[in-house]
């Protein structure tokens, strides 16, 4: 089954404790991205990757890091989480970038930083 | 300020009614997409519109892209409780997908 898998789905952590949210897709997609969703703001892009070893900042990259060492994985790293990073996070992928490509989203990761 | 403004933010209607959701911007988009998101799940793509003036239909849903490719609308005919959810528009802006804040639709039976 074609899917984007995120882990963990739910996490409560403390300020400053490094954490990683993993994302894996089994569709051989080149394009992957991370979004955060907050009430009244919709989804905002954090980082995206056009292909392996190619990553770029989205609209809200501060406080986050990513890596794309292999095509299927695109982990999101919070080096020193803060309460304003409490949010619902989505990983997404598509075959490539462009209007003809369907973007597939993971089920989301609820992160609470206390 | 959102690049894409969606309206209304909330909509609560009775089963059988018609409704329209709007997505507006001052920027031109090469394409625009509509998604539906249910609680606990990621957004699911409904449609992509590419050509100015384009109209696409998906059963009771009609999507229109403005002639200038700056706005779009989603019209639902005879809404059903199963249409309840969060509807999001998103525009292709360079290498990024920019989302509106969403419209929460509730259809009461």
PDB file of C-alpha atoms in Angstrom:
ATOM      1  CA  UNK A   1       0.000   0.000   0.000  1.00  0.00           C
ATOM      2  CA  UNK A   2       1.325   3.426  -1.004  1.00  0.00           C
ATOM      3  CA  UNK A   3       1.806   5.526   2.066  1.00  0.00           C
ATOM      4  CA  UNK A   4       3.706   8.158   3.994  1.00  0.00           C
ATOM      5  CA  UNK A   5       4.526   6.991   7.508  1.00  0.00           C
ATOM      6  CA  UNK A   6       5.360   9.303  10.376  1.00  0.00           C
ATOM      7  CA  UNK A   7       6.596   8.435  13.856  1.00  0.00           C
ATOM      8  CA  UNK A   8       5.810   9.143  16.564  1.00  0.00           C
ATOM      9  CA  UNK A   9       2.143   9.981  16.091  1.00  0.00           C
ATOM     10  CA  UNK A  10       1.899  11.558  19.534  1.00  0.00           C
ATOM     11  CA  UNK A  11       4.664  12.973  21.714  1.00  0.00           C
ATOM     12  CA  UNK A  12       4.866  15.109  24.826  1.00  0.00           C
ATOM     13  CA  UNK A  13       8.373  16.378  25.528  1.00  0.00           C
ATOM     14  CA  UNK A  14      10.136  18.990  27.612  1.00  0.00           C
ATOM     15  CA  UNK A  15      11.756  22.204  26.496  1.00  0.00           C
ATOM     16  CA  UNK A  16      15.284  21.688  25.206  1.00  0.00           C
ATOM     17  CA  UNK A  17      15.196  17.919  24.793  1.00  0.00           C
ATOM     18  CA  UNK A  18      16.214  17.066  21.255  1.00  0.00           C
ATOM     19  CA  UNK A  19      13.751  15.009  19.272  1.00  0.00           C
ATOM     20  CA  UNK A  20      13.362  13.590  15.797  1.00  0.00           C
ATOM     21  CA  UNK A  21      10.148  12.896  13.920  1.00  0.00           C
ATOM     22  CA  UNK A  22      10.735  10.308  11.245  1.00  0.00           C
ATOM     23  CA  UNK A  23       9.059  10.235   7.845  1.00  0.00           C
ATOM     24  CA  UNK A  24       9.237   7.444   5.333  1.00  0.00           C
ATOM     25  CA  UNK A  25       7.521   6.961   1.975  1.00  0.00           C
ATOM     26  CA  UNK A  26       7.348   3.777  -0.093  1.00  0.00           C
ATOM     27  CA  UNK A  27       6.439   5.337  -3.444  1.00  0.00           C
ATOM     28  CA  UNK A  28       9.931   6.223  -4.693  1.00  0.00           C
ATOM     29  CA  UNK A  29       8.968   9.893  -4.593  1.00  0.00           C
ATOM     30  CA  UNK A  30      11.577  12.540  -5.219  1.00  0.00           C
ATOM     31  CA  UNK A  31       9.824  15.461  -3.509  1.00  0.00           C
ATOM     32  CA  UNK A  32       9.237  15.456   0.244  1.00  0.00           C
ATOM     33  CA  UNK A  33       8.273  18.214   2.647  1.00  0.00           C
ATOM     34  CA  UNK A  34       7.295  18.993   6.214  1.00  0.00           C
ATOM     35  CA  UNK A  35       4.406  21.186   7.336  1.00  0.00           C
ATOM     36  CA  UNK A  36       3.047  22.319  10.641  1.00  0.00           C
ATOM     37  CA  UNK A  37      -0.641  22.963  11.134  1.00  0.00           C
ATOM     38  CA  UNK A  38      -1.888  25.464  13.685  1.00  0.00           C
ATOM     39  CA  UNK A  39      -5.453  26.702  14.280  1.00  0.00           C
ATOM     40  CA  UNK A  40      -6.364  29.617  12.045  1.00  0.00           C
ATOM     41  CA  UNK A  41      -3.088  29.423  10.122  1.00  0.00           C
ATOM     42  CA  UNK A  42      -3.562  26.387   7.918  1.00  0.00           C
ATOM     43  CA  UNK A  43      -0.513  24.368   6.955  1.00  0.00           C
ATOM     44  CA  UNK A  44       2.816  26.159   6.766  1.00  0.00           C
ATOM     45  CA  UNK A  45       5.815  24.600   5.108  1.00  0.00           C
ATOM     46  CA  UNK A  46       8.895  24.075   7.266  1.00  0.00           C
ATOM     47  CA  UNK A  47      11.371  22.477   4.862  1.00  0.00           C
ATOM     48  CA  UNK A  48      11.227  20.700   1.542  1.00  0.00           C
ATOM     49  CA  UNK A  49      13.473  18.450  -0.492  1.00  0.00           C
ATOM     50  CA  UNK A  50      13.450  18.190  -4.266  1.00  0.00           C
ATOM     51  CA  UNK A  51      15.615  15.075  -4.186  1.00  0.00           C
ATOM     52  CA  UNK A  52      18.292  13.260  -2.216  1.00  0.00           C
ATOM     53  CA  UNK A  53      20.812  15.637  -0.636  1.00  0.00           C
ATOM     54  CA  UNK A  54      18.790  18.660  -1.816  1.00  0.00           C
ATOM     55  CA  UNK A  55      16.856  20.490   0.884  1.00  0.00           C
ATOM     56  CA  UNK A  56      15.595  24.050   1.219  1.00  0.00           C
ATOM     57  CA  UNK A  57      13.805  26.221   3.714  1.00  0.00           C
ATOM     58  CA  UNK A  58      10.072  26.705   3.613  1.00  0.00           C
ATOM     59  CA  UNK A  59       8.165  29.521   5.280  1.00  0.00           C
ATOM     60  CA  UNK A  60       8.831  28.649   8.935  1.00  0.00           C
ATOM     61  CA  UNK A  61      12.215  26.858   9.193  1.00  0.00           C
ATOM     62  CA  UNK A  62      13.452  28.422  12.452  1.00  0.00           C
ATOM     63  CA  UNK A  63      14.155  25.845  15.132  1.00  0.00           C
ATOM     64  CA  UNK A  64      14.051  22.887  12.739  1.00  0.00           C
ATOM     65  CA  UNK A  65      16.548  20.840  10.770  1.00  0.00           C
ATOM     66  CA  UNK A  66      16.073  18.157   8.133  1.00  0.00           C
ATOM     67  CA  UNK A  67      18.200  15.710   6.210  1.00  0.00           C
ATOM     68  CA  UNK A  68      17.650  13.699   3.027  1.00  0.00           C
ATOM     69  CA  UNK A  69      20.342  11.055   2.902  1.00  0.00           C
ATOM     70  CA  UNK A  70      18.162   8.543   1.107  1.00  0.00           C
ATOM     71  CA  UNK A  71      15.135   8.979  -1.107  1.00  0.00           C
ATOM     72  CA  UNK A  72      12.575   7.323   1.133  1.00  0.00           C
ATOM     73  CA  UNK A  73      13.359   9.094   4.436  1.00  0.00           C
ATOM     74  CA  UNK A  74      13.059  12.736   5.454  1.00  0.00           C
ATOM     75  CA  UNK A  75      13.383  13.170   9.232  1.00  0.00           C
ATOM     76  CA  UNK A  76      12.476  16.409  10.992  1.00  0.00           C
ATOM     77  CA  UNK A  77      14.828  17.338  13.832  1.00  0.00           C
ATOM     78  CA  UNK A  78      14.077  19.712  16.677  1.00  0.00           C
ATOM     79  CA  UNK A  79      17.474  20.360  18.296  1.00  0.00           C
ATOM     80  CA  UNK A  80      16.089  22.324  21.254  1.00  0.00           C
ATOM     81  CA  UNK A  81      12.294  22.261  21.226  1.00  0.00           C
ATOM     82  CA  UNK A  82      10.371  25.186  22.669  1.00  0.00           C
ATOM     83  CA  UNK A  83       6.681  25.499  23.600  1.00  0.00           C
ATOM     84  CA  UNK A  84       5.941  27.506  20.426  1.00  0.00           C
ATOM     85  CA  UNK A  85       6.784  24.384  18.458  1.00  0.00           C
ATOM     86  CA  UNK A  86       3.772  22.639  19.941  1.00  0.00           C
ATOM     87  CA  UNK A  87       1.810  21.770  16.828  1.00  0.00           C
ATOM     88  CA  UNK A  88       0.492  19.114  14.474  1.00  0.00           C
ATOM     89  CA  UNK A  89       3.177  18.130  11.979  1.00  0.00           C
ATOM     90  CA  UNK A  90       2.651  16.561   8.564  1.00  0.00           C
ATOM     91  CA  UNK A  91       5.141  14.969   6.228  1.00  0.00           C
ATOM     92  CA  UNK A  92       4.229  14.850   2.549  1.00  0.00           C
ATOM     93  CA  UNK A  93       5.670  13.453  -0.655  1.00  0.00           C
ATOM     94  CA  UNK A  94       5.066  13.502  -4.392  1.00  0.00           C
ATOM     95  CA  UNK A  95       6.703  11.928  -7.411  1.00  0.00           C
ATOM     96  CA  UNK A  96       8.185  15.272  -8.339  1.00  0.00           C
ATOM     97  CA  UNK A  97       7.170  18.907  -8.114  1.00  0.00           C
ATOM     98  CA  UNK A  98       4.537  20.299 -10.454  1.00  0.00           C
ATOM     99  CA  UNK A  99       0.811  20.615 -11.074  1.00  0.00           C
ATOM    100  CA  UNK A 100       0.380  17.095 -12.382  1.00  0.00           C
ATOM    101  CA  UNK A 101       1.698  15.487  -9.227  1.00  0.00           C
ATOM    102  CA  UNK A 102      -0.463  14.309  -6.365  1.00  0.00           C
ATOM    103  CA  UNK A 103       0.901  15.145  -2.941  1.00  0.00           C
ATOM    104  CA  UNK A 104       0.404  12.443  -0.334  1.00  0.00           C
ATOM    105  CA  UNK A 105       0.316  13.373   3.332  1.00  0.00           C
ATOM    106  CA  UNK A 106       1.139  11.289   6.354  1.00  0.00           C
ATOM    107  CA  UNK A 107      -1.343  10.946   9.191  1.00  0.00           C
ATOM    108  CA  UNK A 108       0.307  13.625  11.273  1.00  0.00           C
ATOM    109  CA  UNK A 109       2.374  13.834  14.441  1.00  0.00           C
ATOM    110  CA  UNK A 110       0.977  15.654  17.454  1.00  0.00           C
ATOM    111  CA  UNK A 111       3.839  17.287  19.340  1.00  0.00           C
ATOM    112  CA  UNK A 112       3.473  19.028  22.695  1.00  0.00           C
ATOM    113  CA  UNK A 113       6.468  20.818  24.227  1.00  0.00           C
ATOM    114  CA  UNK A 114       6.085  21.713  27.896  1.00  0.00           C
TER     115      UNK A 114
ATOM    116  CA  UNK B   1      -1.021  37.814   6.395  1.00  0.00           C
ATOM    117  CA  UNK B   2      -2.032  34.716   4.500  1.00  0.00           C
ATOM    118  CA  UNK B   3      -1.038  34.535   0.868  1.00  0.00           C
ATOM    119  CA  UNK B   4      -4.280  32.672   0.262  1.00  0.00           C
ATOM    120  CA  UNK B   5      -7.400  33.923   2.036  1.00  0.00           C
ATOM    121  CA  UNK B   6     -10.196  31.427   2.491  1.00  0.00           C
ATOM    122  CA  UNK B   7     -13.769  32.309   3.365  1.00  0.00           C
ATOM    123  CA  UNK B   8     -15.811  31.583   5.260  1.00  0.00           C
ATOM    124  CA  UNK B   9     -13.760  30.167   8.135  1.00  0.00           C
ATOM    125  CA  UNK B  10     -16.700  28.184   9.481  1.00  0.00           C
ATOM    126  CA  UNK B  11     -19.865  26.988   7.839  1.00  0.00           C
ATOM    127  CA  UNK B  12     -22.678  25.046   9.489  1.00  0.00           C
ATOM    128  CA  UNK B  13     -25.550  24.062   7.224  1.00  0.00           C
ATOM    129  CA  UNK B  14     -28.406  21.604   6.961  1.00  0.00           C
ATOM    130  CA  UNK B  15     -28.267  18.522   4.801  1.00  0.00           C
ATOM    131  CA  UNK B  16     -29.427  19.303   1.279  1.00  0.00           C
ATOM    132  CA  UNK B  17     -28.270  22.912   1.206  1.00  0.00           C
ATOM    133  CA  UNK B  18     -25.762  24.290  -1.289  1.00  0.00           C
ATOM    134  CA  UNK B  19     -22.602  26.122  -0.306  1.00  0.00           C
ATOM    135  CA  UNK B  20     -19.587  27.845  -1.791  1.00  0.00           C
ATOM    136  CA  UNK B  21     -16.119  28.242  -0.312  1.00  0.00           C
ATOM    137  CA  UNK B  22     -13.792  30.898  -1.668  1.00  0.00           C
ATOM    138  CA  UNK B  23     -10.030  31.086  -1.953  1.00  0.00           C
ATOM    139  CA  UNK B  24      -8.554  34.455  -2.911  1.00  0.00           C
ATOM    140  CA  UNK B  25      -5.112  35.931  -3.407  1.00  0.00           C
ATOM    141  CA  UNK B  26      -3.407  38.938  -4.900  1.00  0.00           C
ATOM    142  CA  UNK B  27      -0.770  36.600  -6.341  1.00  0.00           C
ATOM    143  CA  UNK B  28      -0.944  34.490  -9.468  1.00  0.00           C
ATOM    144  CA  UNK B  29      -0.568  30.748  -9.040  1.00  0.00           C
ATOM    145  CA  UNK B  30       0.509  28.284 -11.707  1.00  0.00           C
ATOM    146  CA  UNK B  31      -1.959  25.813 -10.232  1.00  0.00           C
ATOM    147  CA  UNK B  32      -4.289  25.541  -7.302  1.00  0.00           C
ATOM    148  CA  UNK B  33      -5.384  22.514  -5.347  1.00  0.00           C
ATOM    149  CA  UNK B  34      -8.270  21.722  -3.031  1.00  0.00           C
ATOM    150  CA  UNK B  35      -7.894  19.286  -0.141  1.00  0.00           C
ATOM    151  CA  UNK B  36     -10.246  17.778   2.387  1.00  0.00           C
ATOM    152  CA  UNK B  37      -9.008  16.868   5.833  1.00  0.00           C
ATOM    153  CA  UNK B  38     -10.803  14.819   8.467  1.00  0.00           C
ATOM    154  CA  UNK B  39      -9.896  14.802  12.172  1.00  0.00           C
ATOM    155  CA  UNK B  40      -6.804  12.733  12.916  1.00  0.00           C
ATOM    156  CA  UNK B  41      -5.820  12.425   9.286  1.00  0.00           C
ATOM    157  CA  UNK B  42      -3.704  14.239   6.750  1.00  0.00           C
ATOM    158  CA  UNK B  43      -5.198  16.308   3.919  1.00  0.00           C
ATOM    159  CA  UNK B  44      -6.389  14.363   0.889  1.00  0.00           C
ATOM    160  CA  UNK B  45      -6.230  15.910  -2.556  1.00  0.00           C
ATOM    161  CA  UNK B  46      -9.620  16.513  -4.202  1.00  0.00           C
ATOM    162  CA  UNK B  47      -8.632  18.337  -7.376  1.00  0.00           C
ATOM    163  CA  UNK B  48      -5.955  20.383  -9.114  1.00  0.00           C
ATOM    164  CA  UNK B  49      -6.883  23.255 -11.425  1.00  0.00           C
ATOM    165  CA  UNK B  50      -4.290  24.630 -13.774  1.00  0.00           C
ATOM    166  CA  UNK B  51      -5.870  26.749 -16.521  1.00  0.00           C
ATOM    167  CA  UNK B  52      -7.472  30.135 -15.867  1.00  0.00           C
ATOM    168  CA  UNK B  53     -11.253  29.778 -16.078  1.00  0.00           C
ATOM    169  CA  UNK B  54     -11.064  26.014 -15.671  1.00  0.00           C
ATOM    170  CA  UNK B  55     -14.045  24.239 -14.120  1.00  0.00           C
ATOM    171  CA  UNK B  56     -13.802  20.709 -12.750  1.00  0.00           C
ATOM    172  CA  UNK B  57     -16.547  18.574 -11.286  1.00  0.00           C
ATOM    173  CA  UNK B  58     -16.233  15.764  -8.794  1.00  0.00           C
ATOM    174  CA  UNK B  59     -19.716  14.340  -8.185  1.00  0.00           C
ATOM    175  CA  UNK B  60     -21.517  17.087  -6.221  1.00  0.00           C
ATOM    176  CA  UNK B  61     -18.398  19.259  -5.948  1.00  0.00           C
ATOM    177  CA  UNK B  62     -17.602  21.906  -8.557  1.00  0.00           C
ATOM    178  CA  UNK B  63     -14.241  23.644  -8.576  1.00  0.00           C
ATOM    179  CA  UNK B  64     -13.455  26.782 -10.517  1.00  0.00           C
ATOM    180  CA  UNK B  65     -10.153  28.558 -11.137  1.00  0.00           C
ATOM    181  CA  UNK B  66     -10.389  32.288 -11.747  1.00  0.00           C
ATOM    182  CA  UNK B  67      -9.519  33.664 -15.172  1.00  0.00           C
ATOM    183  CA  UNK B  68      -6.501  35.481 -13.752  1.00  0.00           C
ATOM    184  CA  UNK B  69      -5.430  32.420 -11.722  1.00  0.00           C
ATOM    185  CA  UNK B  70      -5.584  34.406  -8.469  1.00  0.00           C
ATOM    186  CA  UNK B  71      -8.706  32.869  -6.981  1.00  0.00           C
ATOM    187  CA  UNK B  72     -10.753  29.716  -6.851  1.00  0.00           C
ATOM    188  CA  UNK B  73     -14.049  28.468  -5.521  1.00  0.00           C
ATOM    189  CA  UNK B  74     -15.487  25.180  -4.355  1.00  0.00           C
ATOM    190  CA  UNK B  75     -19.241  24.710  -4.671  1.00  0.00           C
ATOM    191  CA  UNK B  76     -21.027  21.773  -3.059  1.00  0.00           C
ATOM    192  CA  UNK B  77     -24.541  20.938  -4.210  1.00  0.00           C
ATOM    193  CA  UNK B  78     -26.981  19.234  -1.842  1.00  0.00           C
ATOM    194  CA  UNK B  79     -24.487  18.847   0.977  1.00  0.00           C
ATOM    195  CA  UNK B  80     -24.503  15.635   2.979  1.00  0.00           C
ATOM    196  CA  UNK B  81     -23.231  14.870   6.498  1.00  0.00           C
ATOM    197  CA  UNK B  82     -20.357  12.950   4.907  1.00  0.00           C
ATOM    198  CA  UNK B  83     -19.095  16.233   3.444  1.00  0.00           C
ATOM    199  CA  UNK B  84     -18.252  17.453   6.951  1.00  0.00           C
ATOM    200  CA  UNK B  85     -14.575  18.291   7.280  1.00  0.00           C
ATOM    201  CA  UNK B  86     -11.871  20.894   6.828  1.00  0.00           C
ATOM    202  CA  UNK B  87     -11.468  22.136   3.257  1.00  0.00           C
ATOM    203  CA  UNK B  88      -8.137  23.641   2.306  1.00  0.00           C
ATOM    204  CA  UNK B  89      -7.029  25.415  -0.828  1.00  0.00           C
ATOM    205  CA  UNK B  90      -3.339  25.432  -1.721  1.00  0.00           C
ATOM    206  CA  UNK B  91      -1.426  27.232  -4.443  1.00  0.00           C
ATOM    207  CA  UNK B  92       1.742  26.265  -6.282  1.00  0.00           C
ATOM    208  CA  UNK B  93       4.127  29.114  -5.406  1.00  0.00           C
ATOM    209  CA  UNK B  94       7.591  28.365  -6.743  1.00  0.00           C
ATOM    210  CA  UNK B  95       8.726  25.064  -5.239  1.00  0.00           C
ATOM    211  CA  UNK B  96       6.308  25.411  -2.373  1.00  0.00           C
ATOM    212  CA  UNK B  97       2.675  24.660  -1.746  1.00  0.00           C
ATOM    213  CA  UNK B  98       1.073  27.566   0.106  1.00  0.00           C
ATOM    214  CA  UNK B  99      -2.117  26.795   2.019  1.00  0.00           C
ATOM    215  CA  UNK B 100      -5.084  28.861   3.023  1.00  0.00           C
ATOM    216  CA  UNK B 101      -6.228  28.700   6.652  1.00  0.00           C
ATOM    217  CA  UNK B 102      -9.106  26.404   5.749  1.00  0.00           C
ATOM    218  CA  UNK B 103     -12.891  26.286   5.969  1.00  0.00           C
ATOM    219  CA  UNK B 104     -14.485  24.064   8.573  1.00  0.00           C
ATOM    220  CA  UNK B 105     -17.719  22.660   7.158  1.00  0.00           C
ATOM    221  CA  UNK B 106     -20.338  20.976   9.268  1.00  0.00           C
ATOM    222  CA  UNK B 107     -23.374  19.452   7.598  1.00  0.00           C
ATOM    223  CA  UNK B 108     -26.180  18.600   9.979  1.00  0.00           C
ATOM    224  CA  UNK B 109     -28.690  15.855   9.242  1.00  0.00           C
TER     225      UNK B 109
END
